[in-house]
Amino acid sequence: DQQVKQNSPSLSVQEGRISILNCDYTNSMFDYFLWYKKYPAEGPTFLISISSIKDKNEDGRFTVFLNKSAKHLSLHIVPSQPGDSAVYFCAASAGDNTDKLIFGTGTRLQVFP
Amino acid sequence: NAGVTQTPKFQVLKTGQSMTLQCAQDMNHEYMSWYRQDPGMGLRLIHYSVGAGITDQGEVPNGYNVSRSTTEDFPLRLLSAAPSQTSVYFCASRHNWEQETQYFGPGTRLLVL
């Protein structure tokens, strides 16, 4: 049972436009969410996170939105750059059990000129 | 700092063989973990450790053993490899109090024939 779902396996966006990556979750106990970025042949790197007490967190070109009632979060990248081309994973954890992250299946973003 | 290092980068095993995937970090991180990444499955937590001498199971622990005798090292052992363990394995580490700043190694690609 996939508790964290990324239903779009891939996304293609033109450079300079907005990229929106989506993530849905089923476990209402999740209260901390993270986005990781992964280039081929490398490990994932942390990008941005959000706690359930917030509905938005911004870091430069990256903004994460959380809609708790819909159990949905999204990552916005504005403006998109070719270097953003990578696989993006969302992940979640519940309560005090921050030792266990549950990852989504990933979305491959391609930013073309 | 070398960060998180993993060896080997690639390994081919025959069914039933045993091997140890090595992971080391030089950042004095208390928390270390092992994930596997399979196509369409995202990253799944195998085992983790919050300090030397302490380990616990993640989402998919069967077929794997771990130990944590030092802060720096967290080896993952496959006692009797099976084709279902063909995957890419990532080791990660962080300070116990830093949920999001988890550093991943470059991964070990394992093929079990």
CSV table of C-alpha atoms in Angstrom, one decimal:
chain,number,residue,atom,x,y,z
A,1,ASP,CA,0.0,0.0,0.0
A,2,GLN,CA,1.6,3.2,-1.2
A,3,GLN,CA,1.2,5.8,1.5
A,4,VAL,CA,2.9,8.5,-0.5
A,5,LYS,CA,2.0,8.8,-4.2
A,6,GLN,CA,3.4,10.7,-7.0
A,7,ASN,CA,1.0,10.0,-9.8
A,8,SER,CA,3.0,11.7,-12.6
A,9,PRO,CA,6.0,9.7,-13.5
A,10,SER,CA,7.3,12.5,-15.7
A,11,LEU,CA,6.9,16.2,-16.5
A,12,SER,CA,8.3,18.3,-19.3
A,13,VAL,CA,8.5,22.1,-18.9
A,14,GLN,CA,10.1,24.9,-20.9
A,15,GLU,CA,12.9,26.9,-19.4
A,16,GLY,CA,11.6,29.9,-17.5
A,17,ARG,CA,8.2,28.5,-17.0
A,18,ILE,CA,6.7,27.1,-13.7
A,19,SER,CA,7.2,23.5,-12.8
A,20,ILE,CA,4.5,22.0,-10.5
A,21,LEU,CA,5.2,18.6,-9.0
A,22,ASN,CA,2.4,16.9,-7.1
A,23,CYS,CA,2.3,14.4,-4.2
A,24,ASP,CA,-0.6,12.8,-2.4
A,25,TYR,CA,-0.6,10.9,0.9
A,26,THR,CA,-3.0,8.6,2.6
A,27,ASN,CA,-1.7,8.5,6.2
A,28,SER,CA,-3.3,11.3,8.2
A,29,MET,CA,-0.6,10.9,10.9
A,30,PHE,CA,2.0,12.3,8.5
A,31,ASP,CA,3.0,15.7,9.8
A,32,TYR,CA,6.3,16.5,8.2
A,33,PHE,CA,7.0,16.5,4.5
A,34,LEU,CA,10.2,16.8,2.4
A,35,TRP,CA,11.2,17.0,-1.2
A,36,TYR,CA,14.5,15.5,-2.5
A,37,LYS,CA,16.1,15.9,-5.8
A,38,LYS,CA,18.1,13.1,-7.5
A,39,TYR,CA,20.4,13.3,-10.5
A,40,PRO,CA,21.4,10.0,-12.3
A,41,ALA,CA,24.1,8.0,-10.6
A,42,GLU,CA,24.0,10.2,-7.5
A,43,GLY,CA,22.2,9.9,-4.1
A,44,PRO,CA,19.1,12.1,-3.4
A,45,THR,CA,19.8,15.6,-2.0
A,46,PHE,CA,17.4,17.5,0.3
A,47,LEU,CA,15.6,20.4,-1.3
A,48,ILE,CA,12.8,21.8,0.9
A,49,SER,CA,10.5,20.7,3.7
A,50,ILE,CA,7.3,21.7,5.3
A,51,SER,CA,5.7,21.0,8.7
A,52,SER,CA,1.9,20.3,9.0
A,53,ILE,CA,1.5,23.5,11.0
A,54,LYS,CA,2.2,25.5,7.8
A,55,ASP,CA,0.6,25.6,4.4
A,56,LYS,CA,3.5,27.1,2.5
A,57,ASN,CA,7.3,27.2,2.7
A,58,GLU,CA,9.5,29.1,0.3
A,59,ASP,CA,13.2,28.9,-0.5
A,60,GLY,CA,14.4,30.9,-3.4
A,61,ARG,CA,12.8,29.4,-6.6
A,62,PHE,CA,11.3,26.6,-4.7
A,63,THR,CA,7.9,26.7,-2.9
A,64,VAL,CA,6.1,23.8,-1.3
A,65,PHE,CA,2.4,24.0,-0.6
A,66,LEU,CA,0.5,21.7,1.8
A,67,ASN,CA,-3.2,21.1,1.7
A,68,LYS,CA,-3.9,19.0,4.7
A,69,SER,CA,-7.6,18.5,4.1
A,70,ALA,CA,-6.9,17.1,0.6
A,71,LYS,CA,-3.8,15.3,1.8
A,72,HIS,CA,-1.9,16.9,-1.0
A,73,LEU,CA,1.4,18.8,-1.4
A,74,SER,CA,3.0,20.3,-4.4
A,75,LEU,CA,6.4,21.7,-5.2
A,76,HIS,CA,6.6,24.8,-7.4
A,77,ILE,CA,9.8,25.7,-9.2
A,78,VAL,CA,9.8,29.2,-10.7
A,79,PRO,CA,11.5,29.9,-13.0
A,80,SER,CA,12.5,26.4,-14.1
A,81,GLN,CA,16.1,26.0,-15.3
A,82,PRO,CA,17.7,23.2,-17.3
A,83,GLY,CA,19.8,22.3,-14.2
A,84,ASP,CA,16.5,21.4,-12.5
A,85,SER,CA,16.1,18.4,-14.7
A,86,ALA,CA,16.2,15.5,-12.3
A,87,VAL,CA,13.9,13.1,-10.4
A,88,TYR,CA,12.0,14.6,-7.5
A,89,PHE,CA,10.9,12.5,-4.6
A,90,CYS,CA,8.5,13.6,-1.9
A,91,ALA,CA,8.7,12.0,1.5
A,92,ALA,CA,6.8,12.0,4.7
A,93,SER,CA,7.1,11.1,8.4
A,94,ALA,CA,4.6,10.8,11.2
A,95,GLY,CA,4.7,12.2,14.7
A,96,ASP,CA,7.7,11.4,16.8
A,97,ASN,CA,8.8,8.7,14.4
A,98,THR,CA,11.0,11.0,12.3
A,99,ASP,CA,13.4,8.1,11.9
A,100,LYS,CA,11.2,6.5,9.2
A,101,LEU,CA,10.7,8.4,6.0
A,102,ILE,CA,8.2,7.1,3.5
A,103,PHE,CA,9.1,8.1,0.0
A,104,GLY,CA,7.0,8.5,-3.1
A,105,THR,CA,7.9,6.9,-6.4
A,106,GLY,CA,9.4,10.0,-7.9
A,107,THR,CA,8.6,12.4,-10.8
A,108,ARG,CA,11.2,12.9,-13.6
A,109,LEU,CA,11.3,16.6,-14.5
A,110,GLN,CA,12.8,17.6,-17.8
A,111,VAL,CA,13.4,21.4,-18.4
A,112,PHE,CA,14.0,22.1,-22.1
A,113,PRO,CA,15.3,25.3,-23.6
B,1,ASN,CA,34.9,15.8,4.5
B,2,ALA,CA,34.2,12.9,2.2
B,3,GLY,CA,30.6,12.8,3.3
B,4,VAL,CA,28.8,9.5,2.9
B,5,THR,CA,30.8,6.9,1.0
B,6,GLN,CA,29.6,3.5,-0.3
B,7,THR,CA,31.5,0.6,-1.7
B,8,PRO,CA,31.3,-1.1,-4.1
B,9,LYS,CA,29.6,1.0,-6.8
B,10,PHE,CA,28.4,-2.1,-8.6
B,11,GLN,CA,28.2,-5.8,-7.8
B,12,VAL,CA,27.0,-8.9,-9.5
B,13,LEU,CA,26.1,-11.9,-7.3
B,14,LYS,CA,24.7,-15.3,-7.9
B,15,THR,CA,21.7,-16.5,-6.0
B,16,GLY,CA,22.7,-17.7,-2.5
B,17,GLN,CA,25.9,-15.8,-2.3
B,18,SER,CA,26.5,-13.4,0.6
B,19,MET,CA,28.1,-10.0,0.6
B,20,THR,CA,28.4,-6.9,2.6
B,21,LEU,CA,27.6,-3.4,1.3
B,22,GLN,CA,29.8,-0.9,3.0
B,23,CYS,CA,28.8,2.6,4.2
B,24,ALA,CA,30.9,5.1,6.0
B,25,GLN,CA,30.4,8.8,7.0
B,26,ASP,CA,32.9,11.2,8.4
B,27,MET,CA,30.4,13.9,9.7
B,28,ASN,CA,30.0,12.4,13.2
B,29,HIS,CA,26.3,11.7,12.4
B,30,GLU,CA,24.4,9.6,14.9
B,31,TYR,CA,21.7,8.5,12.5
B,32,MET,CA,22.4,6.2,9.6
B,33,SER,CA,20.1,4.3,7.3
B,34,TRP,CA,19.9,2.0,4.3
B,35,TYR,CA,17.3,2.4,1.5
B,36,ARG,CA,16.7,0.4,-1.6
B,37,GLN,CA,15.3,2.0,-4.8
B,38,ASP,CA,13.4,-0.1,-7.3
B,39,PRO,CA,11.7,1.0,-10.5
B,40,GLY,CA,8.2,2.3,-9.7
B,41,MET,CA,8.7,1.9,-6.0
B,42,GLY,CA,10.6,4.9,-4.8
B,43,LEU,CA,13.1,4.6,-1.9
B,44,ARG,CA,12.2,2.1,0.8
B,45,LEU,CA,13.8,2.1,4.2
B,46,ILE,CA,15.6,-1.2,5.0
B,47,HIS,CA,17.3,-0.7,8.4
B,48,TYR,CA,18.4,2.3,10.4
B,49,SER,CA,20.5,3.2,13.4
B,50,VAL,CA,20.3,6.2,15.8
B,51,GLY,CA,23.7,5.5,17.3
B,52,ALA,CA,26.5,3.0,17.8
B,53,GLY,CA,25.1,-0.3,19.1
B,54,ILE,CA,21.5,0.6,18.2
B,55,THR,CA,19.7,-0.6,15.1
B,56,ASP,CA,16.0,-1.0,14.1
B,57,GLN,CA,14.0,-2.3,11.2
B,58,GLY,CA,12.5,-0.2,8.5
B,59,GLU,CA,9.9,-0.9,5.9
B,60,VAL,CA,11.6,-3.9,4.1
B,61,PRO,CA,14.1,-5.5,6.5
B,62,ASN,CA,13.7,-9.2,5.4
B,63,GLY,CA,16.9,-10.7,3.9
B,64,TYR,CA,19.2,-8.0,5.3
B,65,ASN,CA,21.3,-7.7,8.5
B,66,VAL,CA,23.0,-4.6,9.9
B,67,SER,CA,25.2,-3.7,12.8
B,68,ARG,CA,26.6,-0.4,14.1
B,69,SER,CA,29.8,-1.0,16.0
B,70,THR,CA,31.1,2.5,15.4
B,71,THR,CA,29.6,5.9,14.7
B,72,GLU,CA,31.3,6.0,11.2
B,73,ASP,CA,30.3,2.7,9.7
B,74,PHE,CA,27.0,1.0,9.0
B,75,PRO,CA,27.4,-2.1,6.8
B,76,LEU,CA,24.5,-3.9,5.2
B,77,ARG,CA,24.8,-7.7,4.9
B,78,LEU,CA,23.0,-10.0,2.5
B,79,LEU,CA,23.4,-13.5,3.9
B,80,SER,CA,21.9,-15.4,0.9
B,81,ALA,CA,21.2,-13.1,-2.0
B,82,ALA,CA,18.0,-13.5,-4.0
B,83,PRO,CA,17.0,-12.1,-7.4
B,84,SER,CA,14.4,-10.0,-5.6
B,85,GLN,CA,17.3,-8.1,-4.0
B,86,THR,CA,18.4,-6.7,-7.3
B,87,SER,CA,18.2,-3.0,-6.7
B,88,VAL,CA,20.1,0.2,-6.1
B,89,TYR,CA,21.1,0.6,-2.4
B,90,PHE,CA,21.6,4.0,-0.8
B,91,CYS,CA,23.1,4.7,2.6
B,92,ALA,CA,22.2,8.0,4.3
B,93,SER,CA,23.2,9.8,7.5
B,94,ARG,CA,22.3,12.9,9.5
B,95,HIS,CA,22.4,14.2,13.0
B,96,ASN,CA,19.5,12.9,15.1
B,97,TRP,CA,18.0,16.3,15.6
B,98,GLU,CA,18.1,17.3,11.9
B,99,GLN,CA,15.2,15.6,10.2
B,100,GLU,CA,15.7,17.1,6.8
B,101,THR,CA,19.4,17.4,6.3
B,102,GLN,CA,19.9,13.7,5.4
B,103,TYR,CA,23.0,13.1,3.3
B,104,PHE,CA,22.9,10.3,0.9
B,105,GLY,CA,25.8,8.3,-0.6
B,106,PRO,CA,26.1,7.7,-4.3
B,107,GLY,CA,24.5,4.3,-4.2
B,108,THR,CA,25.5,0.7,-4.9
B,109,ARG,CA,23.9,-1.1,-7.8
B,110,LEU,CA,23.4,-4.8,-7.1
B,111,LEU,CA,22.5,-7.4,-9.6
B,112,VAL,CA,21.6,-10.9,-8.3
B,113,LEU,CA,21.4,-13.6,-11.0
